[in-house]
CSV table of N, CA and C in Angstrom, one decimal:
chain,number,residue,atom,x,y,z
X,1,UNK,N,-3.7,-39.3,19.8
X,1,UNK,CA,-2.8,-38.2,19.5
X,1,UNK,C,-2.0,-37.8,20.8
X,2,UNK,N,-1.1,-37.5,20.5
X,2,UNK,CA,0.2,-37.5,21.8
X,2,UNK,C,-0.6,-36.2,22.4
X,3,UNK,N,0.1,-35.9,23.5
X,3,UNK,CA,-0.4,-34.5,24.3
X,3,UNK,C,1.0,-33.3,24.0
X,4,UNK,N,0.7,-32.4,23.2
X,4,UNK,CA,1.5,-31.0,22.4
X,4,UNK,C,1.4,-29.9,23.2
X,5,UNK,N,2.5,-29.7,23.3
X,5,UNK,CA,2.8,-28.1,23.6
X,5,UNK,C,2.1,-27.2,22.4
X,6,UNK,N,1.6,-25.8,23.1
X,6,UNK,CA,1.1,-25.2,22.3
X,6,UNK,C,2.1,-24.6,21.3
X,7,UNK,N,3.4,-24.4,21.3
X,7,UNK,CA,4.1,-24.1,20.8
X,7,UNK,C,4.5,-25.1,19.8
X,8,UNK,N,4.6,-26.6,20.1
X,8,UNK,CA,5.0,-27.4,19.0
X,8,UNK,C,3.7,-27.4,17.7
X,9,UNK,N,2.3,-27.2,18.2
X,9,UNK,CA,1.2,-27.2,17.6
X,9,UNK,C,1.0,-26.2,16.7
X,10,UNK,N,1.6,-24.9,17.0
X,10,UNK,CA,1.8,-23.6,16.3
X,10,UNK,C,2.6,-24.0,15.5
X,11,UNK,N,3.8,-24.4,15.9
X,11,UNK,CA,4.9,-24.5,14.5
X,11,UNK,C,4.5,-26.0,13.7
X,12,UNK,N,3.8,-27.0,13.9
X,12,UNK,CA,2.9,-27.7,12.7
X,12,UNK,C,2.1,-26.8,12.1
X,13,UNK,N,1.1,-26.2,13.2
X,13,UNK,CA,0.4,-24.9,12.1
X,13,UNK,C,0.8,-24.5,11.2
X,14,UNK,N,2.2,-23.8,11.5
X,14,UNK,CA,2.8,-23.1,10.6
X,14,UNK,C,3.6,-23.9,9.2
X,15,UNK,N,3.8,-25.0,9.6
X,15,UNK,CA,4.8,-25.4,8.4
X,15,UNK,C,3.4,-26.3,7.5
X,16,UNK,N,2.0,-26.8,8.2
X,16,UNK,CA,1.2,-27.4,7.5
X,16,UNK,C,1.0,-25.8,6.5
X,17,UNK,N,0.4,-24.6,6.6
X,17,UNK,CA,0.4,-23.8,6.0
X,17,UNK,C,1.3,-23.2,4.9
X,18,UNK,N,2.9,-23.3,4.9
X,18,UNK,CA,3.7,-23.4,4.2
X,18,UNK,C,3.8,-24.4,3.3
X,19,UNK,N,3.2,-25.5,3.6
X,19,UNK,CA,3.2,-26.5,2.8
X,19,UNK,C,2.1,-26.7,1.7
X,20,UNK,N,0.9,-26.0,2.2
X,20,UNK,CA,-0.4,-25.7,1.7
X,20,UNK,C,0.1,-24.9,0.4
X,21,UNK,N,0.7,-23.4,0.6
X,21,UNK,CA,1.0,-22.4,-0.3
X,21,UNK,C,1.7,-23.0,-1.2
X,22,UNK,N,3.2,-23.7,-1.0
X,22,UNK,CA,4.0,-24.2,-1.9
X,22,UNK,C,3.6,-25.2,-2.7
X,23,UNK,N,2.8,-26.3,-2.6
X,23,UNK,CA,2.1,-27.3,-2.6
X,23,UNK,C,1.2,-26.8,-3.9
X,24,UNK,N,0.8,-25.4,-3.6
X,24,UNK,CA,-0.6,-24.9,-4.6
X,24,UNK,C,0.1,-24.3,-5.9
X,25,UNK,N,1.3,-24.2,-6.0
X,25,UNK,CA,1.9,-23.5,-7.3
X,25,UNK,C,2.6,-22.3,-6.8
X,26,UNK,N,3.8,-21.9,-8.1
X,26,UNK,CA,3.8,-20.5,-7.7
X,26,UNK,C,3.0,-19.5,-7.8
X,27,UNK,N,2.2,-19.8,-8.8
X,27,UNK,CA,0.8,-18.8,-9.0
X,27,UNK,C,0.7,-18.1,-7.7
X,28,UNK,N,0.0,-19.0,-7.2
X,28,UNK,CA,-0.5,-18.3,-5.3
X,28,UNK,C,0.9,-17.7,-4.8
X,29,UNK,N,1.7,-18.4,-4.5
X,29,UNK,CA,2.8,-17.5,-3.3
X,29,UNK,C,3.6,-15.9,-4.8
X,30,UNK,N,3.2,-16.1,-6.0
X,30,UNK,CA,3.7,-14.2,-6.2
X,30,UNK,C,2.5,-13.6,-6.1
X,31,UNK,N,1.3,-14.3,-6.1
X,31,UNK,CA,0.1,-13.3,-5.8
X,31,UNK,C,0.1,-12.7,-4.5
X,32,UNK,N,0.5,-13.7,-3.5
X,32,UNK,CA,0.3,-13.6,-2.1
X,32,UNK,C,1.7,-11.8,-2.0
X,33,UNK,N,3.0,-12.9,-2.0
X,33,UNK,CA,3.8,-11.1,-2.4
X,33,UNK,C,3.5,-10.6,-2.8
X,34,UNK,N,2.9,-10.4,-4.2
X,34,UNK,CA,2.7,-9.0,-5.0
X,34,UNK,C,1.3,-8.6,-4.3
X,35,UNK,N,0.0,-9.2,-3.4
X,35,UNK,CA,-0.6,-8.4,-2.7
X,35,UNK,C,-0.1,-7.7,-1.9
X,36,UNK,N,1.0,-8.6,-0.8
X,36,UNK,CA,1.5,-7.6,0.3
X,36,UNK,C,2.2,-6.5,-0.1
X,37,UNK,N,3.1,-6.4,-1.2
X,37,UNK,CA,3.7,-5.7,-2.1
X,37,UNK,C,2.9,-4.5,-2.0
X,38,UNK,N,1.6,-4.5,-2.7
X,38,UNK,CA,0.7,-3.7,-3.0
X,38,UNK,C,-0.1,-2.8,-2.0
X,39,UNK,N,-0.1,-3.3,-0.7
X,39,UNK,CA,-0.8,-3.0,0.5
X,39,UNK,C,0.8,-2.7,0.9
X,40,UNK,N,2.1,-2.7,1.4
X,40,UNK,CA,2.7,-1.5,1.4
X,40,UNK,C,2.8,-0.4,0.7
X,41,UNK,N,2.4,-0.2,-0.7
X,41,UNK,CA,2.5,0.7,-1.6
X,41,UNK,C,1.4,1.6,-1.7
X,42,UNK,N,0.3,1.1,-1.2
X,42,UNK,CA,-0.8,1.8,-0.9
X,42,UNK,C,-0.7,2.7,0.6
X,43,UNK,N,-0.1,2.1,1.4
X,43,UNK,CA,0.3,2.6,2.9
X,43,UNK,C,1.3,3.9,2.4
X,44,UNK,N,2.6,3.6,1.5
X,44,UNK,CA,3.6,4.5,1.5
X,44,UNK,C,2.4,5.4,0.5
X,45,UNK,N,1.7,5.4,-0.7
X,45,UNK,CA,1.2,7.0,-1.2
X,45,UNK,C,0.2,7.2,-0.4
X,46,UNK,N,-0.4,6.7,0.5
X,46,UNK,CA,-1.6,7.5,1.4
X,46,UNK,C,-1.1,8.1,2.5
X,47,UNK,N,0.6,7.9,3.2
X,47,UNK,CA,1.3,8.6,4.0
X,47,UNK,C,2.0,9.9,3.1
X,48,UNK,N,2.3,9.8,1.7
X,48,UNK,CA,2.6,10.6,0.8
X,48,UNK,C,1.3,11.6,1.0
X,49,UNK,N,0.8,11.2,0.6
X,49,UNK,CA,-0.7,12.3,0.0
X,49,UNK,C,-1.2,13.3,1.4
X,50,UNK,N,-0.8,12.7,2.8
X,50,UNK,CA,-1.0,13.2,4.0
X,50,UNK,C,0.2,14.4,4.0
X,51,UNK,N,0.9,14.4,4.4
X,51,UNK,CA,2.4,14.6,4.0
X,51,UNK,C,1.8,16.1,3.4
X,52,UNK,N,1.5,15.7,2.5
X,52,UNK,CA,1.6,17.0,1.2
X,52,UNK,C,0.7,17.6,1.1
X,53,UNK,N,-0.9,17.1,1.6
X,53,UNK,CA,-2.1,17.7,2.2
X,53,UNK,C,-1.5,18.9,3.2
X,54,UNK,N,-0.7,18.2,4.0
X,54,UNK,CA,-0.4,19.0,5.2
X,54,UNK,C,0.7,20.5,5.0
X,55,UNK,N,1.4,20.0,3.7
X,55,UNK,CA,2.3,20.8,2.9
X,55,UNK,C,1.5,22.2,2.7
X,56,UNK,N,0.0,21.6,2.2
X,56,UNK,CA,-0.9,22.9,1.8
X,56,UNK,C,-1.9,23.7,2.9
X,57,UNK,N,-1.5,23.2,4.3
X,57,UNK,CA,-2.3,23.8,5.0
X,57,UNK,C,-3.4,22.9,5.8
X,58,UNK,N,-3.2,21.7,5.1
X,58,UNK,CA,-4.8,20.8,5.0
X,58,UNK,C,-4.3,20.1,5.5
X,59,UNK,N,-5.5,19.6,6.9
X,59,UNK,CA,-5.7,18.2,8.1
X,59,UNK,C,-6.5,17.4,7.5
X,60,UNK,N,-6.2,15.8,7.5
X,60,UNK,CA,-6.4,15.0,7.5
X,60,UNK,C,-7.3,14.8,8.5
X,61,UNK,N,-9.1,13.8,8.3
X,61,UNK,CA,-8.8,13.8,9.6
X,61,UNK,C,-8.9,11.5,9.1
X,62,UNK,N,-7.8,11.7,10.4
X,62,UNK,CA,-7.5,10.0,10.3
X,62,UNK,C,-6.6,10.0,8.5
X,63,UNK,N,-6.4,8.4,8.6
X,63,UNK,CA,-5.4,8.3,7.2
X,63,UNK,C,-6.4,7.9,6.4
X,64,UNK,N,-5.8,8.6,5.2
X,64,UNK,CA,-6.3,8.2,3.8
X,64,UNK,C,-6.7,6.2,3.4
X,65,UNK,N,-7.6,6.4,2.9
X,65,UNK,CA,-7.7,4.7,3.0
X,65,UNK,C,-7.2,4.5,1.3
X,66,UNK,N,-6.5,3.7,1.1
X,66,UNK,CA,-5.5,3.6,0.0
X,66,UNK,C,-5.8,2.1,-0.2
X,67,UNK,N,-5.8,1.8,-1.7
X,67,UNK,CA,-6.1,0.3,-2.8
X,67,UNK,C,-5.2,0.9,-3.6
X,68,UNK,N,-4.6,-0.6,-3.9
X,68,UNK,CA,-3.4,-1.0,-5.1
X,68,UNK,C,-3.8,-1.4,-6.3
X,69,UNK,N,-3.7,-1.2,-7.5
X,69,UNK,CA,-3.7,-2.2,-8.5
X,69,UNK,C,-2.5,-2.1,-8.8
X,70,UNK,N,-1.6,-2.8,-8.5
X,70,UNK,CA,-0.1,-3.2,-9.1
X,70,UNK,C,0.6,-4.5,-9.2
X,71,UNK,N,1.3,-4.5,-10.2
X,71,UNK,CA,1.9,-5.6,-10.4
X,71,UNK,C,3.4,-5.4,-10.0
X,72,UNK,N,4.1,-6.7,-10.2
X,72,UNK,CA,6.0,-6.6,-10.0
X,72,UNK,C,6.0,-6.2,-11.6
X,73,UNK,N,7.5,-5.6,-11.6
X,73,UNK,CA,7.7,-5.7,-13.0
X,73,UNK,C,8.9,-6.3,-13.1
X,74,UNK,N,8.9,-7.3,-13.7
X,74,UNK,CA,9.8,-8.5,-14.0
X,74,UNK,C,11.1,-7.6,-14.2
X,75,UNK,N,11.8,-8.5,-13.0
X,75,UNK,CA,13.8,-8.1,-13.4
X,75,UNK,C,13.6,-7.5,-12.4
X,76,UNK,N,13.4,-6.5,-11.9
X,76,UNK,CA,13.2,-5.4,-11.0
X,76,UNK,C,12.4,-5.5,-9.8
X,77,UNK,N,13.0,-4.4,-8.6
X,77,UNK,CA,12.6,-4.7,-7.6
X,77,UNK,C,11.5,-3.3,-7.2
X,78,UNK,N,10.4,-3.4,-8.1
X,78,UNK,CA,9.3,-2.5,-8.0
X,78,UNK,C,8.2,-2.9,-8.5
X,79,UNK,N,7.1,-2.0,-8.4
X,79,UNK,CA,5.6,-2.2,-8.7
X,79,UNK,C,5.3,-1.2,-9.7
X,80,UNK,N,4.3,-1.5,-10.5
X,80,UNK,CA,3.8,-0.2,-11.3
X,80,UNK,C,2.5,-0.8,-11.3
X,81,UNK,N,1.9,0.8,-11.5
X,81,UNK,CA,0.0,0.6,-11.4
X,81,UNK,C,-0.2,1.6,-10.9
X,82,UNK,N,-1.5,1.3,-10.2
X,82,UNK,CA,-1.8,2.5,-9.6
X,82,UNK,C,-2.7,2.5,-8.6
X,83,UNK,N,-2.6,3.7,-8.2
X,83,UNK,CA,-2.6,3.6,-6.3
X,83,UNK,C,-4.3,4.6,-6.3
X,84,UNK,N,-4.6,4.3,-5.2
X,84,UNK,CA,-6.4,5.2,-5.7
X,84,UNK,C,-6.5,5.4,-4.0
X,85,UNK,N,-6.8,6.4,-3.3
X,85,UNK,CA,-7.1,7.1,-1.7
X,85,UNK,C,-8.6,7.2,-1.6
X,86,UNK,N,-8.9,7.6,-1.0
X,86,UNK,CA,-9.7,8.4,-0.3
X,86,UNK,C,-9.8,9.0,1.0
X,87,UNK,N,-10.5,9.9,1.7
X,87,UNK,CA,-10.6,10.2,2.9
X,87,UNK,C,-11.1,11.4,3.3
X,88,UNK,N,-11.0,12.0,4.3
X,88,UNK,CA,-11.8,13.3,4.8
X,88,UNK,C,-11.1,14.2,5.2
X,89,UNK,N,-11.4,15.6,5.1
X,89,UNK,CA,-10.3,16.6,6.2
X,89,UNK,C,-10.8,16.7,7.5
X,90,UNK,N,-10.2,17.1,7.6
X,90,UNK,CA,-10.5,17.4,9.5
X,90,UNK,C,-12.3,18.8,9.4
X,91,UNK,N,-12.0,19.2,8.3
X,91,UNK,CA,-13.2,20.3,8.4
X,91,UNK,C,-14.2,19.6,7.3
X,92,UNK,N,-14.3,17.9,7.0
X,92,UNK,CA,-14.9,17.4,6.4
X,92,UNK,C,-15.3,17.2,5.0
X,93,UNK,N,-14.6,17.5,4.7
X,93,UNK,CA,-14.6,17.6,2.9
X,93,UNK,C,-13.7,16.4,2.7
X,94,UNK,N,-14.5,16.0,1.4
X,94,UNK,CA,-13.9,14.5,0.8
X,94,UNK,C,-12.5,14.5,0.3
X,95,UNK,N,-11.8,14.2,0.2
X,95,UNK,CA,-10.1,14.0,-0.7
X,95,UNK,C,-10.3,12.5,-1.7
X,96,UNK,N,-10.0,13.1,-2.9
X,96,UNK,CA,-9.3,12.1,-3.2
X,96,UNK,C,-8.1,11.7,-3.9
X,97,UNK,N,-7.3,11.0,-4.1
X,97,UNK,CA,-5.7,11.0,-4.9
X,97,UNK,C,-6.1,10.1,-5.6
X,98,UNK,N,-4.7,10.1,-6.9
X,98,UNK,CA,-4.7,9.1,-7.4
X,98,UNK,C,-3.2,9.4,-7.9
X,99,UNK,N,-2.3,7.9,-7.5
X,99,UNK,CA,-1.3,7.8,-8.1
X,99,UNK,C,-1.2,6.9,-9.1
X,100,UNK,N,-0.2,7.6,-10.2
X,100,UNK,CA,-0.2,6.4,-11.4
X,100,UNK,C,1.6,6.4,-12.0
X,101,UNK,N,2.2,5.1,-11.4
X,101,UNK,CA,3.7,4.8,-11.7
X,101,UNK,C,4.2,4.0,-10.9
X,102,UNK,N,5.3,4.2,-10.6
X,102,UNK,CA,6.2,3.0,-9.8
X,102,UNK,C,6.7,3.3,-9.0
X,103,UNK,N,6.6,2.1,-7.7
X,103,UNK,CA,6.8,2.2,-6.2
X,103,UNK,C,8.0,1.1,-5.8
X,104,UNK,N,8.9,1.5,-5.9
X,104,UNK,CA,9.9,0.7,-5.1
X,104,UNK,C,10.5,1.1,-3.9
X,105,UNK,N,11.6,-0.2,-3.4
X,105,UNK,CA,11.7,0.2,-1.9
X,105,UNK,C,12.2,1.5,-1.8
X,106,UNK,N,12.8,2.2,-2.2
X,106,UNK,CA,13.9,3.3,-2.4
X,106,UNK,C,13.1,4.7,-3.2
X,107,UNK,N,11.4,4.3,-3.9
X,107,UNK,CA,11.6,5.4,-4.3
X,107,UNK,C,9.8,5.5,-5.1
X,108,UNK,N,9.5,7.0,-5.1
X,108,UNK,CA,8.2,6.4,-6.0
X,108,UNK,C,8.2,7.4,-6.9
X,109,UNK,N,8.1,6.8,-8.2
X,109,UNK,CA,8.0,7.4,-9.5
X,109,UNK,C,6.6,7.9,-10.0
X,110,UNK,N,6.1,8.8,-10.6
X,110,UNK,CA,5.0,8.7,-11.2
X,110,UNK,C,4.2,10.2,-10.6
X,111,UNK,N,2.9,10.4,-11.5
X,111,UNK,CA,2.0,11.2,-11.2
X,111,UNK,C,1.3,11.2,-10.0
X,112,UNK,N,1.0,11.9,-9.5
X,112,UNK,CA,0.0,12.6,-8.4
X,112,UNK,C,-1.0,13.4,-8.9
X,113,UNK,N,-2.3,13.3,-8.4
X,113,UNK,CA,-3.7,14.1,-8.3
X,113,UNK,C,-3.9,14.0,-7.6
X,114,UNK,N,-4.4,14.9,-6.3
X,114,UNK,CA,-5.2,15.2,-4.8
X,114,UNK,C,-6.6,16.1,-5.2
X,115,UNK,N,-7.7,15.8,-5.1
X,115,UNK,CA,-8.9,16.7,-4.8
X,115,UNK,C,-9.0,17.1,-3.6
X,116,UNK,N,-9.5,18.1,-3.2
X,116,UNK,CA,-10.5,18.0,-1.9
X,116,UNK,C,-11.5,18.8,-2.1
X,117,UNK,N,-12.7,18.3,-1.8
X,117,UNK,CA,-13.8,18.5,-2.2
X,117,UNK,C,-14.0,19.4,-3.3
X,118,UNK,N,-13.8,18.3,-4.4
X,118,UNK,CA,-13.9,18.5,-5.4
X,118,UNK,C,-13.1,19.5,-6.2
X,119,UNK,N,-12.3,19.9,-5.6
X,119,UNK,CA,-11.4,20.8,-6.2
X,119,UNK,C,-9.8,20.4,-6.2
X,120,UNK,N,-9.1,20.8,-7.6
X,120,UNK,CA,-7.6,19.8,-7.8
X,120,UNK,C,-6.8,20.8,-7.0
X,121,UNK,N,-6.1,20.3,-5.8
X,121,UNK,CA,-5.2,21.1,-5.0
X,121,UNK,C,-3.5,20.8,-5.4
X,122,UNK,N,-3.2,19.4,-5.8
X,122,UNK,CA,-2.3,18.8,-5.9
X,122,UNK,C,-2.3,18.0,-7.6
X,123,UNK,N,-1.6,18.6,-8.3
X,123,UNK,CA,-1.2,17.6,-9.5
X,123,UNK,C,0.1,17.8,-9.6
X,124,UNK,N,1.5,16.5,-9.5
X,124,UNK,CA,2.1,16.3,-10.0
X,124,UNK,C,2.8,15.9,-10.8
X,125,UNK,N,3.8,15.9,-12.1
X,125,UNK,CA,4.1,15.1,-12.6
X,125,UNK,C,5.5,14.1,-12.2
X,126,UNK,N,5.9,14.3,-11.0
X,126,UNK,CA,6.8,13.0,-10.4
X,126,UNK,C,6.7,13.3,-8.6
X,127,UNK,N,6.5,12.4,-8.3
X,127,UNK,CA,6.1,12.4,-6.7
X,127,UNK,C,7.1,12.2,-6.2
X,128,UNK,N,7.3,13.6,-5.0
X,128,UNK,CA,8.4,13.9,-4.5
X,128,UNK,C,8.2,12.5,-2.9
X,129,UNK,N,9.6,12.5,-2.8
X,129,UNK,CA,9.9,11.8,-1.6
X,129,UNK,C,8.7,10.5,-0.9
X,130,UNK,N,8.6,9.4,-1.6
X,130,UNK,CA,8.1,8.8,-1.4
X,130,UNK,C,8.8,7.4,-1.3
X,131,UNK,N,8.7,6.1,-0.2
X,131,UNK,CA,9.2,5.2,0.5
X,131,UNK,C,8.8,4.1,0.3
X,132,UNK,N,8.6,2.8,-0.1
X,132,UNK,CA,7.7,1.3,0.4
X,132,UNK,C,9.5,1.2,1.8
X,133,UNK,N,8.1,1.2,2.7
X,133,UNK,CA,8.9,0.6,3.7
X,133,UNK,C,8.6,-1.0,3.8
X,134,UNK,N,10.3,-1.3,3.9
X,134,UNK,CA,10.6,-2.8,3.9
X,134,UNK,C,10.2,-3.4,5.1
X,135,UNK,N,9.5,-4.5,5.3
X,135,UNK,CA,9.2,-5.0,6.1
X,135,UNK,C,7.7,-4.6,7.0
């Protein structure tokens, strides 16, 4: 084998991998986006749910840890499902959210529930100002 730059060896890396994905179906590469998809939309309502904690007085302590179950919805440039948090205040009490609707780049539609310890501080029925940031 010839002697490679580490840079030429990174970019075989990279296109043997590209070739791996494409190669396996589309199956894999919209799972692959609609995970990353999902894990930005879990990032935008657990920055949401902080946000609005804080609206009520209430510290976070650290960020909400946020899971996706969402899908694309065909035609359209969004997700629907639903989003599930958890996390702690700063004076230790549990939180948890649950969003249920649609998250696109531009905008997120749907209900809101926040507990914190064990009590409902937060129910909406359309969640104000919320983002999937692109990229």
């Amino acid at each position: 084998m010839p002697d490679m730059s580490f840079s030429t060896m990174r970019r075989l890396t990279l296109v043997g991998a590209a070739f791996a994905l494409l190669s396996s179906g589309c199956g894999t590469v919209e799972e692959a986006v609609g995970q990353v998809s999902a894990e930005a939309a879990a990032r935008a309502i657990g920055g949401t749910v902080g946000r609005l904690l804080a609206d009520h007085g209430i510290r976070l302590d650290g960020k909400p840890r946020c899971s996706a179950d969402m899908s694309v919805v065909e035609g359209d440039a969004a997700l629907d499902g639903t989003v599930r948090c958890t996390g702690r205040t700063s004076t230790g009490q549990d939180i948890e959210a649950t969003f249920d609707g649609s998250v696109s780049t531009t905008s997120c539609t749907g209900s809101l529930i926040v507990t914190v310890g064990g009590r409902q501080i937060i129910q909406t029925p359309d969640l104000p100002a919320c983002e999937l940031a692109s990229g």
